[in-house]
Structures are given as C-alpha cells and as structure tokens.
Tab-separated table of C-alpha atoms in Angstrom:
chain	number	residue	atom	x	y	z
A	1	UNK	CA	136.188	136.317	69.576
A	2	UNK	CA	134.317	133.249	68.720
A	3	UNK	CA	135.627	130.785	66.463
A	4	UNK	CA	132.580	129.315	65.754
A	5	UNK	CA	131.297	131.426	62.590
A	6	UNK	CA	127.630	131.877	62.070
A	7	UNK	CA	126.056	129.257	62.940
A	8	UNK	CA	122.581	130.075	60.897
A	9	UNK	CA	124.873	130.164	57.974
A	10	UNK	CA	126.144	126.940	58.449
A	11	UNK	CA	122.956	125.504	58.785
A	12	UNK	CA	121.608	126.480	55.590
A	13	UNK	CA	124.928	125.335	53.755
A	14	UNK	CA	123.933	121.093	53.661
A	15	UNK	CA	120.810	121.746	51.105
A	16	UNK	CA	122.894	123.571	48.697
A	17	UNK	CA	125.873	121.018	48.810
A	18	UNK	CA	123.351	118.458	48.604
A	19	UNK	CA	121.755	120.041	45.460
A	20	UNK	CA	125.013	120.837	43.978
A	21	UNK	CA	125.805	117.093	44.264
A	22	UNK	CA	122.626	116.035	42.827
A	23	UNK	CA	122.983	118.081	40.422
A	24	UNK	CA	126.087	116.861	38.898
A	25	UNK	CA	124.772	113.832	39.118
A	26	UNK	CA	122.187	114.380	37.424
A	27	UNK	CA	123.172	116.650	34.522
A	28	UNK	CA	126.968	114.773	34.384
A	29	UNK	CA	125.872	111.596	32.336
A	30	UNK	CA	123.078	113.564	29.690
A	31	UNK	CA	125.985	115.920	29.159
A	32	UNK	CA	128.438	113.413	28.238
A	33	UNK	CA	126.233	112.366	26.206
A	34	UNK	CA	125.496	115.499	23.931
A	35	UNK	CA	129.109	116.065	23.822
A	36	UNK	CA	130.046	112.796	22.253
A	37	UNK	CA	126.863	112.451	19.841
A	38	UNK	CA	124.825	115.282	19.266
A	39	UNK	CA	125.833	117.873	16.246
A	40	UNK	CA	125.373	121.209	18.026
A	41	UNK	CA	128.156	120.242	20.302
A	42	UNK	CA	130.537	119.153	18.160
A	43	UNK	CA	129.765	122.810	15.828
A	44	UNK	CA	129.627	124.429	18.972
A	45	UNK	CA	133.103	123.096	20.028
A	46	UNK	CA	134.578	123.924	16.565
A	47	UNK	CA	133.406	127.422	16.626
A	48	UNK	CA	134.959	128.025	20.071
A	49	UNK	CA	138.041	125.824	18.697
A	50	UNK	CA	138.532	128.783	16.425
A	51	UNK	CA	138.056	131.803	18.807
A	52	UNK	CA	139.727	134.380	18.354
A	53	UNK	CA	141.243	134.214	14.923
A	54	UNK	CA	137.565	132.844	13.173
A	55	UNK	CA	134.429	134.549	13.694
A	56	UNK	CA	131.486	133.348	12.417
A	57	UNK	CA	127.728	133.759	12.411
A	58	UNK	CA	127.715	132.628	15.680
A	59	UNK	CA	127.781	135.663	18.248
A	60	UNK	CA	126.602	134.332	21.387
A	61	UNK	CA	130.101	133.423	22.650
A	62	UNK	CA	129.661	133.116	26.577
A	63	UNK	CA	130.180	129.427	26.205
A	64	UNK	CA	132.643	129.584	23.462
A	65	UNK	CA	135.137	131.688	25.867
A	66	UNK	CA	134.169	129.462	28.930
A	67	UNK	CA	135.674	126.621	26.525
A	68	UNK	CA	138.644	127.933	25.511
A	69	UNK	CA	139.711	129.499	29.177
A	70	UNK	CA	139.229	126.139	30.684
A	71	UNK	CA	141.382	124.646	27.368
A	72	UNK	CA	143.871	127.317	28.384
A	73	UNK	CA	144.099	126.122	32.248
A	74	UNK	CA	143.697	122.031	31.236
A	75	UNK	CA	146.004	121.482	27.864
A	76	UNK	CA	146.335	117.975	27.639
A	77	UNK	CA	142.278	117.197	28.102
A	78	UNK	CA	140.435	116.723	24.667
A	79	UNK	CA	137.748	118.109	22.862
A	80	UNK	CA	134.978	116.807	24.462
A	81	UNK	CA	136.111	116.682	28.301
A	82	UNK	CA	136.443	120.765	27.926
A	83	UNK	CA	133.386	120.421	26.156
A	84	UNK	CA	131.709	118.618	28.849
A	85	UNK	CA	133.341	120.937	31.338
A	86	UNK	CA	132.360	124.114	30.019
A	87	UNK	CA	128.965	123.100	30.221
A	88	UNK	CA	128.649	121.713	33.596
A	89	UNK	CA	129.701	125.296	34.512
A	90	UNK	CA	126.441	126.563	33.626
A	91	UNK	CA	124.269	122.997	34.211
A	92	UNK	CA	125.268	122.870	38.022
A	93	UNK	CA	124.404	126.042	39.409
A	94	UNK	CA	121.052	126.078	38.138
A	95	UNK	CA	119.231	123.986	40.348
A	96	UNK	CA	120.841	125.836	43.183
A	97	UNK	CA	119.875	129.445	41.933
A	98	UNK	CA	115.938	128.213	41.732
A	99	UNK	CA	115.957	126.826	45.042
A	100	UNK	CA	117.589	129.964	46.865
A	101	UNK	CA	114.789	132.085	45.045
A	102	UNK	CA	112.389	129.632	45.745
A	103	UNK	CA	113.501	129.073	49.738
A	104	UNK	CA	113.533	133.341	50.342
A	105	UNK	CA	109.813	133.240	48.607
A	106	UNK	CA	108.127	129.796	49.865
A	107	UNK	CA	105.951	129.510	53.270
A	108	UNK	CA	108.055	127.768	56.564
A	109	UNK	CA	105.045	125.013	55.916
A	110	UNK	CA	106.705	123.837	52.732
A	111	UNK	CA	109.827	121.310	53.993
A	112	UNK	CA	113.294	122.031	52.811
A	113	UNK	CA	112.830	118.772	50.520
A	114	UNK	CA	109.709	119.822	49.438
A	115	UNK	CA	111.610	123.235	47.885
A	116	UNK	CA	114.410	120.679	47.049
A	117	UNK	CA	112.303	118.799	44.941
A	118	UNK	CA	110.618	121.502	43.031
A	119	UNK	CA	114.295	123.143	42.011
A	120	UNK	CA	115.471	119.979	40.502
A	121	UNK	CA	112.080	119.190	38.910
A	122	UNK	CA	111.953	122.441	37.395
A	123	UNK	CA	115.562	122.489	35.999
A	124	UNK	CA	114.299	118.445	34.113
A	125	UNK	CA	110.437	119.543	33.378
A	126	UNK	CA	109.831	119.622	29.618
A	127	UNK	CA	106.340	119.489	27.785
A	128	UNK	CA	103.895	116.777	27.680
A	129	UNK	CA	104.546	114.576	24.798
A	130	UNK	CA	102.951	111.987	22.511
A	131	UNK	CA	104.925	112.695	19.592
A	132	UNK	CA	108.587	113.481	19.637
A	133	UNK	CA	111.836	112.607	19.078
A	134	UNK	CA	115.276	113.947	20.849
A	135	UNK	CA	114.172	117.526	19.216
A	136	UNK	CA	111.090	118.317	20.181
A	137	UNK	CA	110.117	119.639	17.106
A	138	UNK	CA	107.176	121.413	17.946
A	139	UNK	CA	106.669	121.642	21.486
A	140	UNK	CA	107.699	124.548	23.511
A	141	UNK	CA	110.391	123.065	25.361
A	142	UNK	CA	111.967	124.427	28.620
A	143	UNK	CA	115.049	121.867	28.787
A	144	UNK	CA	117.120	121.167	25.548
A	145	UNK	CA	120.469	119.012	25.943
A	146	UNK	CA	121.607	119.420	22.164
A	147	UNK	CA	122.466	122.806	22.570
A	148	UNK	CA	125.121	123.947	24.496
A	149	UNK	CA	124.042	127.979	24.247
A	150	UNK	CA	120.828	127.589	25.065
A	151	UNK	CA	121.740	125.397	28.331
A	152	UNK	CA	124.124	128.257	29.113
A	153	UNK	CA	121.319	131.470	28.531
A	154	UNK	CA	118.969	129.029	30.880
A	155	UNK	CA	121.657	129.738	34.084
A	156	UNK	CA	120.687	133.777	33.431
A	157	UNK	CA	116.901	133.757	32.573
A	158	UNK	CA	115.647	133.779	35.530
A	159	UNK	CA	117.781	136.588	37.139
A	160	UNK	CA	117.184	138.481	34.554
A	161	UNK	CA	113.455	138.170	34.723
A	162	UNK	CA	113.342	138.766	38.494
A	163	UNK	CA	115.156	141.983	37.611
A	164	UNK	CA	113.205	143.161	35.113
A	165	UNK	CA	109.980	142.987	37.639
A	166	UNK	CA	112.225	146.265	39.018
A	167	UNK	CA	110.720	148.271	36.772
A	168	UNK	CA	107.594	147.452	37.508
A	169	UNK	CA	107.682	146.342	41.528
A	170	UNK	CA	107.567	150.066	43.149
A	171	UNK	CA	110.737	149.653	44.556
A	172	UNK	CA	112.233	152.218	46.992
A	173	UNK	CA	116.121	153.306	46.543
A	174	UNK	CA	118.260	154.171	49.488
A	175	UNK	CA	119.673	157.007	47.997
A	176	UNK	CA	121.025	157.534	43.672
A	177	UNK	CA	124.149	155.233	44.674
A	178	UNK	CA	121.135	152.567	45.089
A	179	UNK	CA	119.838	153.302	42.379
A	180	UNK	CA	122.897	153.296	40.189
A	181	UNK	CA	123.764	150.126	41.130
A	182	UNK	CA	121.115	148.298	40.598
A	183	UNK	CA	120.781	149.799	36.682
A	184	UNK	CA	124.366	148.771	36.183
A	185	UNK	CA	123.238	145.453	37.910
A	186	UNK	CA	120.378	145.102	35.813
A	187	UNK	CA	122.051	145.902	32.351
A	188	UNK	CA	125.595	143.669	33.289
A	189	UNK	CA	122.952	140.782	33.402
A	190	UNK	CA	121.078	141.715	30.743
A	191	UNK	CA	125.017	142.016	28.891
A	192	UNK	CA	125.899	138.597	30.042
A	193	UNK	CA	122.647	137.022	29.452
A	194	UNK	CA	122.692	138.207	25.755
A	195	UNK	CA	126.185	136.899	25.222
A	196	UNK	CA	125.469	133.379	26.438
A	197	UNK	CA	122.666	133.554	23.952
A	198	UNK	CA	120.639	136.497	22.390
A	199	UNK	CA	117.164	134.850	22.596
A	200	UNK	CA	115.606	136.134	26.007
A	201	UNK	CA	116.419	139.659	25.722
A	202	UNK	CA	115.574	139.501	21.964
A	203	UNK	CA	111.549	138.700	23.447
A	204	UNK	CA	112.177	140.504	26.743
A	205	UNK	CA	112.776	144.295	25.571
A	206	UNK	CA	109.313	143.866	23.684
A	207	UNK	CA	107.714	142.203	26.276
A	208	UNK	CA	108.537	144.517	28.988
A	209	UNK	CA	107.816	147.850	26.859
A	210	UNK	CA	104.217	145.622	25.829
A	211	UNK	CA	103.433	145.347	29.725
A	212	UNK	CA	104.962	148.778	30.862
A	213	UNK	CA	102.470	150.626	28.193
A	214	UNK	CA	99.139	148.579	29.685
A	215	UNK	CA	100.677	149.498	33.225
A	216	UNK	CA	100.933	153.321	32.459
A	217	UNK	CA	98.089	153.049	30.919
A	218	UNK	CA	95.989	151.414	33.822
A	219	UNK	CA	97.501	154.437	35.967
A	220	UNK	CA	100.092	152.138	37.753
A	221	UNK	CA	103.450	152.750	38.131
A	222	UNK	CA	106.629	152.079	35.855
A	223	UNK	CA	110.191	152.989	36.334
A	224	UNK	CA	110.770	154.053	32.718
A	225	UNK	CA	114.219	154.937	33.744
A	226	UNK	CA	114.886	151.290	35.095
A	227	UNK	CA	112.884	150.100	31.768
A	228	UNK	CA	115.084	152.693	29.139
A	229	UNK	CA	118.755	152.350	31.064
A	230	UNK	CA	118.610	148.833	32.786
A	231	UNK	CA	116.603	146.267	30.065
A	232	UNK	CA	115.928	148.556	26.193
A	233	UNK	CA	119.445	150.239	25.989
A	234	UNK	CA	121.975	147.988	26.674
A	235	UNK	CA	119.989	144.815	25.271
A	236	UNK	CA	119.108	146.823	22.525
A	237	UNK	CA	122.747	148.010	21.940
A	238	UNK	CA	123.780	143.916	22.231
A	239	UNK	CA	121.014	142.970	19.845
A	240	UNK	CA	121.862	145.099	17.405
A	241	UNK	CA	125.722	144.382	17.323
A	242	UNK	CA	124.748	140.285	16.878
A	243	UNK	CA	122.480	141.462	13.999
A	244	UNK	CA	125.438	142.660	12.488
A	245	UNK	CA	127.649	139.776	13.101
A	246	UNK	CA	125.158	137.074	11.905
A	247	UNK	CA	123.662	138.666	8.774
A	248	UNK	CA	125.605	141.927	7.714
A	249	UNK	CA	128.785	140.783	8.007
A	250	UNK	CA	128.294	137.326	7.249
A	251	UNK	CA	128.001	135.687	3.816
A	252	UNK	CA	125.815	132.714	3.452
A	253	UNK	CA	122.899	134.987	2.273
A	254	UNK	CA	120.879	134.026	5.250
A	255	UNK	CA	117.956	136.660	6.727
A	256	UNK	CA	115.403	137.286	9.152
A	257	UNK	CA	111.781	136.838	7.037
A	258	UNK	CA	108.615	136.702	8.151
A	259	UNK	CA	106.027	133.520	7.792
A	260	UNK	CA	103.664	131.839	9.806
A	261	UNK	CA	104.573	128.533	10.532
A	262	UNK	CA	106.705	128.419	7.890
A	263	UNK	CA	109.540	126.758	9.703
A	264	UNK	CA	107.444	124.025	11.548
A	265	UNK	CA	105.701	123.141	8.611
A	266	UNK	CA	108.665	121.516	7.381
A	267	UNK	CA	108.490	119.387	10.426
A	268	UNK	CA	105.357	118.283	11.322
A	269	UNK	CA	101.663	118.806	10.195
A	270	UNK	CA	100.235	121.855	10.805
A	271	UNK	CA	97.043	120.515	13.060
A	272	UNK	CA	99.728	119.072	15.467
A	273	UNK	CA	101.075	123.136	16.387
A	274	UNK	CA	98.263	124.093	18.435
A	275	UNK	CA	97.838	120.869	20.181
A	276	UNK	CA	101.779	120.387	20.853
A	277	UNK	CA	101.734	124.359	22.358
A	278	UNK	CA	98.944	123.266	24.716
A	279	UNK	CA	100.570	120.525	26.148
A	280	UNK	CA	103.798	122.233	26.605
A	281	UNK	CA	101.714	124.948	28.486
A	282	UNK	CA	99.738	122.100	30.535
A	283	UNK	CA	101.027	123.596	34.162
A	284	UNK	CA	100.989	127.379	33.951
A	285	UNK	CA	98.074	127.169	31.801
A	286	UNK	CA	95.981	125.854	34.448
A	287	UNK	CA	97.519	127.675	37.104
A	288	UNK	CA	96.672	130.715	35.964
A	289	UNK	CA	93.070	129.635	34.930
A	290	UNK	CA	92.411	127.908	38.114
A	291	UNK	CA	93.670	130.987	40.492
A	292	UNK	CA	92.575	133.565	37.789
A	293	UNK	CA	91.533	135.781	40.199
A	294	UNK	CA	94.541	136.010	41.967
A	295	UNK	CA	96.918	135.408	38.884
A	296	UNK	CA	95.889	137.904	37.036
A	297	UNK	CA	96.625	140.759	39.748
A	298	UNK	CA	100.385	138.753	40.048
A	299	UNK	CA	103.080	141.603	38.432
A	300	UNK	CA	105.730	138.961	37.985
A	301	UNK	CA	103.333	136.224	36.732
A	302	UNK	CA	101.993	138.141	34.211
A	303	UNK	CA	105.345	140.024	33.297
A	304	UNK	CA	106.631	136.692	32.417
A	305	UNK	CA	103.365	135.521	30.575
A	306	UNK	CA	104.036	138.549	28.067
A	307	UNK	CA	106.979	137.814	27.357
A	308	UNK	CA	106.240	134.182	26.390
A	309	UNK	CA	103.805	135.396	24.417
A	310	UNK	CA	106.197	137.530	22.020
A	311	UNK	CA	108.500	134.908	21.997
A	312	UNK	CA	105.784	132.424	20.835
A	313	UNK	CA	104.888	135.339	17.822
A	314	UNK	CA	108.712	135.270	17.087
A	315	UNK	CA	108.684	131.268	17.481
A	316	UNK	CA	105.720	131.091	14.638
A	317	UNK	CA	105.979	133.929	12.536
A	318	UNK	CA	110.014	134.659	11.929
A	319	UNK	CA	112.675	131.987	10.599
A	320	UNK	CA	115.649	132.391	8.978
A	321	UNK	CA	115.912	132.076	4.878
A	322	UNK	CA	118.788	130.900	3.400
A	323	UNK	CA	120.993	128.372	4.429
A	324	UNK	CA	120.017	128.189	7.754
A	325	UNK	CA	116.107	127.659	6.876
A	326	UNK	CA	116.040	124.738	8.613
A	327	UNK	CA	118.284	125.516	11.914
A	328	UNK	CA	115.231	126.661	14.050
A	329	UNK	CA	117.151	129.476	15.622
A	330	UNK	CA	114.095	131.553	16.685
A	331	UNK	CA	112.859	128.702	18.866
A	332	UNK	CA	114.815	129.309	21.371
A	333	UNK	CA	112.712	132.591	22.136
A	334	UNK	CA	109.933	130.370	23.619
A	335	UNK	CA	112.240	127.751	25.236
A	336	UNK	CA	113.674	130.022	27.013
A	337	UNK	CA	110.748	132.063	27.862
A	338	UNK	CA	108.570	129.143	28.856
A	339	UNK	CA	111.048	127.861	31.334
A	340	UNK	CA	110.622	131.270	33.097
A	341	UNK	CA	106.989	131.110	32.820
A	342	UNK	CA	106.877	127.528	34.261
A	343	UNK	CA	109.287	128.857	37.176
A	344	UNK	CA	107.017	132.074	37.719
A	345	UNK	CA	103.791	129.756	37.843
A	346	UNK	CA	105.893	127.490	40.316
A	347	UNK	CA	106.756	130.806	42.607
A	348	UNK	CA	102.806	132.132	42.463
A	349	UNK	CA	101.558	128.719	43.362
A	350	UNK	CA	103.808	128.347	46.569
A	351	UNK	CA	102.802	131.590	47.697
A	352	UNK	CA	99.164	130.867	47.042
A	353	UNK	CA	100.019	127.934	49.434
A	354	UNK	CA	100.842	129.924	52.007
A	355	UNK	CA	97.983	132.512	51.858
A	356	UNK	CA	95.384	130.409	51.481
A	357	UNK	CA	97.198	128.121	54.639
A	358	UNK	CA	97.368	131.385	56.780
A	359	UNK	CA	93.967	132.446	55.885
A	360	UNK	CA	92.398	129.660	58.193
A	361	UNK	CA	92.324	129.740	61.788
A	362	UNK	CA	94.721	127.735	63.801
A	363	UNK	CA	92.184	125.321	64.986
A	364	UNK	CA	91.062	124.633	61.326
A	365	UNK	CA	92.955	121.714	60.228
A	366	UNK	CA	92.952	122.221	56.180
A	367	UNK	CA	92.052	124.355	53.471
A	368	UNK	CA	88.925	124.200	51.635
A	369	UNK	CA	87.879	121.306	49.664
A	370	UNK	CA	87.997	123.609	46.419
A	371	UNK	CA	91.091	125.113	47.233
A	372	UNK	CA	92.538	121.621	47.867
A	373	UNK	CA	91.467	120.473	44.599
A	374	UNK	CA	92.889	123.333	42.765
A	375	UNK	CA	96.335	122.635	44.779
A	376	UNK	CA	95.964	118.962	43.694
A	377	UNK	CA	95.297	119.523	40.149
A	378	UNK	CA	98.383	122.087	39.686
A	379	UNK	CA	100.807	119.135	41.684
A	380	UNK	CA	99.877	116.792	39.289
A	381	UNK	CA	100.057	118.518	36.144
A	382	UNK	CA	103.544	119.966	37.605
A	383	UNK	CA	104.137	116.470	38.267
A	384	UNK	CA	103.609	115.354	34.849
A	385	UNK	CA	105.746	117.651	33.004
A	386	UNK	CA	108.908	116.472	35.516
A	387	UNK	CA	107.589	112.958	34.747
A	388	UNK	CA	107.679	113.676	31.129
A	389	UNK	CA	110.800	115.114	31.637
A	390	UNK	CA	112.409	112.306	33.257
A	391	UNK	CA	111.252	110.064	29.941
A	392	UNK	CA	112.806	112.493	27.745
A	393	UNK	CA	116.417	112.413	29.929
A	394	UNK	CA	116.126	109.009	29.742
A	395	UNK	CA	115.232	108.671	25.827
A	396	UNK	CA	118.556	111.401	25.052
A	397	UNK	CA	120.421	109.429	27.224
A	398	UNK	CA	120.361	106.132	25.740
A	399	UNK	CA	119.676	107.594	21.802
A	400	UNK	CA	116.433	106.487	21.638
A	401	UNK	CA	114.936	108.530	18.686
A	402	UNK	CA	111.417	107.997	18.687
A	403	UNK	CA	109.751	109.066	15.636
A	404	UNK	CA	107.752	112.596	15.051
C-alpha cells in the first residue's frame, strides 16, 4: 500500500490552514479586547462563573459551558484568558465554514483567493455607517464583538439555514435511514444553535412556515415532515423551555410587549430607522433588485430574505419591559438573520458569475456590458460594507466611541 495518502486531499488542506491562521489573527486582538472592556463579557463571564449552582435569566448557555469546561482543563488561567478562549472557539472556525460552502458552490473561474477573500470579508462586513458608535444602535448589524452569545449563534446560522432549504430543495433520500438522519441532523443543529443563542430559530420557525405556505400554495413542493420534525418541533420545544427560564421563572418582572419602535426610540430619532435599515441592507438589497429576475426564482435566497424579514418585525415591534427595557435583546433576530442574508446574496451572486460566464461562447472574451455593470456595482457595494467593517474593527479596537 501507498504511503502517500490522498493526495487531492492534501492539496486542498493549505487554504484552510491559511484561513484558520488568518483568522486568529484577525479575530485574536478585537477579542481581547471585548474581554477586558466591554460589559457583556464581563456579565457573560459571571453568569458562566456561576454555572451550575446559579441560573439566571440567561438560557442560552452554549458559551457559558464552553467557559467553564475549558476553566475545568486550564485552572490556573484567569477570567478573561478562558474568556478569550471560549470565544475564539466559535470566532475561528467561521471563516473556514463560509469558505468550504462557498468553494463546493463557486465557478473553477473564481481563484482560491478570490473565495478566500470573500469568507473573511463576510465574517468582518457590517452596515454602512454615518452615525454610530461601538453599538450600532440602529443599524442591522451582521458582526457584533460585545457579545459573546451572539458571536457564538453566528458559527451555527448558516448551517442551519442551508438545512432548512431541505425542506424546501426536493431532495431525494436513499432509503428512511437517509431520511432519519438527516431530521435528527437537522433538529441537533437546530438544538445547538438555540442553545448558543435563541435568536435565529426564534425568526426561523416563522419564517420557514411563512415561505412553506406561499410554496404549497404556488403548487411547489414542501417536505412538511422535514419542516414539522427537523426545524418547528424541536426549536419550538427549545423556545419554549427559554421562555420559561427568562420570564416565568425569573423575577425581575421583565416581559415580552409589543411596540413599534419603542426600543430604538430611546436611542436615536425616529427618521434615522429607515435610513440606518437601508444602509445596512446596501448589498443584498441591490443584488436582488439588480438580478430580480433571477433572484426572485432563487429558493435559498429568498428563504433567507423571509426570514430577515420576521426578524426585522420582531427587531421593531417587540422589546422587553421591565428591567431589561433597555438591553435590546430582540436585536439580535436581525443581526443574525442579516448576516445569513448577506452570505445567501454572496452565494447567488457567485453562481450568477458563473452562468452568465458559461453562457458565452468560448471565443467571446467577456460578458455583456450590462451584465458587467451589474457585477461591478454588487463588488463594490460588497466592498463597502467589508470596508465599513474594517473601520468599525478598527474603532472597537482602539475604544474609539464615536457619537450616535
């Protein structure tokens, strides 16, 4: 037998240890940061600090457990090194688990860098800004440092949304083993995904049963078992055992009410909302207007465009009374969601690129001027919410605060 292993394996192993290494380089430093001066952190590390004995209102403990295993295994490291390495946990693999979708789905005439480069700059995008400060109060922001949760529920979004498009995809099963598996796949994610933070599959379950009913009603078809056993049940079972931990059995009074823009208007004027929402949606905004024709027959495109736009009805109509009136917790619905919109606009795009590249003969040396223009327009404004992105790194960084 060979000793030399496969070598078509080994060939595709330097990008991701290149990636992986960027990315801690990248994410290391911000992270050290929000560790040593940011509040959610330091609540965040209390709360995990008193796991198991204390529970609080806090129920999305993926983080919390990663915390106090690796304070188990490393005893003599402090608070904020676990902190910091508890975090990286779910900061490093991100970039690598966008550009192995993104490799399997893009065109051979996009380079390896090229995919390299859209991974990271997804994974740093945020909106387009002209007024914010290290929160973002009022933009719909894919990337948040503060929060440790939120950067962990970011490593699962995107799997989960991928498998969600099951139900809707017309997949074929082997045989019911097949099957089986992948609706115990589907709800372990979906399980996971909830416990690292409940605020995708809090929009998702909606958003899926929102597109299923205008697929079944267009005559196309859904898996309604995939949809009932995989996604609504055990999300829905999750969901509902969180409500219970944050507001039943907890006593600070708080509750889930319902006002329009009642949280944000304690921020920021209300004229800003609209025009802050637009510029977070700059990118997939105009790539779906651009390619309308072709977007709007795109299953996972549009999948992911419903859910964003629950989560931005939950974002501007529901906030917490009480104590924690001003805690923002049902932002996170469209952070979350708009990160997996940007990536699904990123994935359409690339294989736009390729059809419209294929559709021309060999001879024919480029695409048409119009097509070319609507290419260039989506690169730049893809470009300038990584750009953006890189301002706002920098700004959390170094503590700049700049005003609202």
């Amino acid at each position: 037998m060979s000793g030399t292993g496969n070598p078509t394996a080994l060939q595709r192993l330097p990008p991701y240890v290149f990636l992986c290494v960027l990315s801690l380089l990248i994410f290391l430093p911000v992270m050290e940061a929000a560790t040593e001066r940011y509040t959610d952190f330091g609540y965040h590390i209390g709360v995990a600090e008193g796991l198991p004995h204390e529970v609080t209102h806090i129920s999305h403990v993926l983080y919390h457990s990663i915390y106090r295993l690796l304070k188990y295994w490393l005893p003599n490291f402090d608070s904020s090194d676990i902190a910091l390495l508890a975090i990286l946990v779910f900061t490093i693999p991100l970039p690598l688990i966008v550009f192995s979708i993104l490799r399997r789905n893009c065109p051979e005439l996009i380079s390896t860098l090229g995919i390299l480069l859209l991974s990271v700059g997804l994974t740093i995008a945020s909106p387009i800004t002209f007024w914010a400060n290290y929160l973002m109060i009022g933009y719909i922001n894919p990337i948040v440092y503060h929060n440790p949760t939120l950067i962990a529920l970011r490593l699962f979004a995107i799997p989960v949304s991928l498998l969600a498009l099951g139900v809707f995809s017309n997949r074929s099963y082997r045989n019911s083993n097949h099957r089986l598996y992948t609706l115990l796949l589907c709800a372990s994610v979906i399980l996971l995904s909830t416990l690292a933070k409940q605020s995708y599959t809090f929009v998702l379950i909606p958003g899926c049963c929102a597109f299923a009913a205008w697929r079944a009603f267009r005559g196309n078809r859904v898996d309604w078992i995939h949809l009932v056993f995989g996604i609504c049940v055990p999300g829905s079972l999750m969901l509902g055992l969180l409500y219970l931990i944050s507001y039943v059995n907890h006593a600070d009074g708080s509750s889930i009410s319902f006002g329009v823009f009642t949280f944000f208007r304690n921020w920021i004027p209300a004229w800003r909302i609209p025009i802050q929402l637009l510029l977070s949606l700059a990118f997939p905004l105009t790539v779906y207007l651009l390619f309308f024709a072709e977007a709007r027959k795109h299953i996972y495109l549009n999948l992911c465009w419903t859910v964003f736009a629950v989560s931005v009805l939950a974002t501007y109509c529901l906030y917490e009374s009480g104590p924690r009136m001003n805690h923002g917790n049902f932002l996170w619905n469209s952070y979350i969601a708009v990160f997996v919109l940007m990536f699904a606009s990123v994935l359409f795009l690339v294989q736009q690129y390729e059809r419209s590249r294929l559709a021309w003969p060999e001879d024919c040396q480029s695409m048409s001027s119009r097509m070319s223009l609507k290419f260039s327009i989506s690169v730049v404004l893809l470009g300038s919410h990584v750009f953006f992105g890189i301002g706002y790194y920098i700004r959390f960084l170094i503590g700049i605060d700049m005003i609202n």
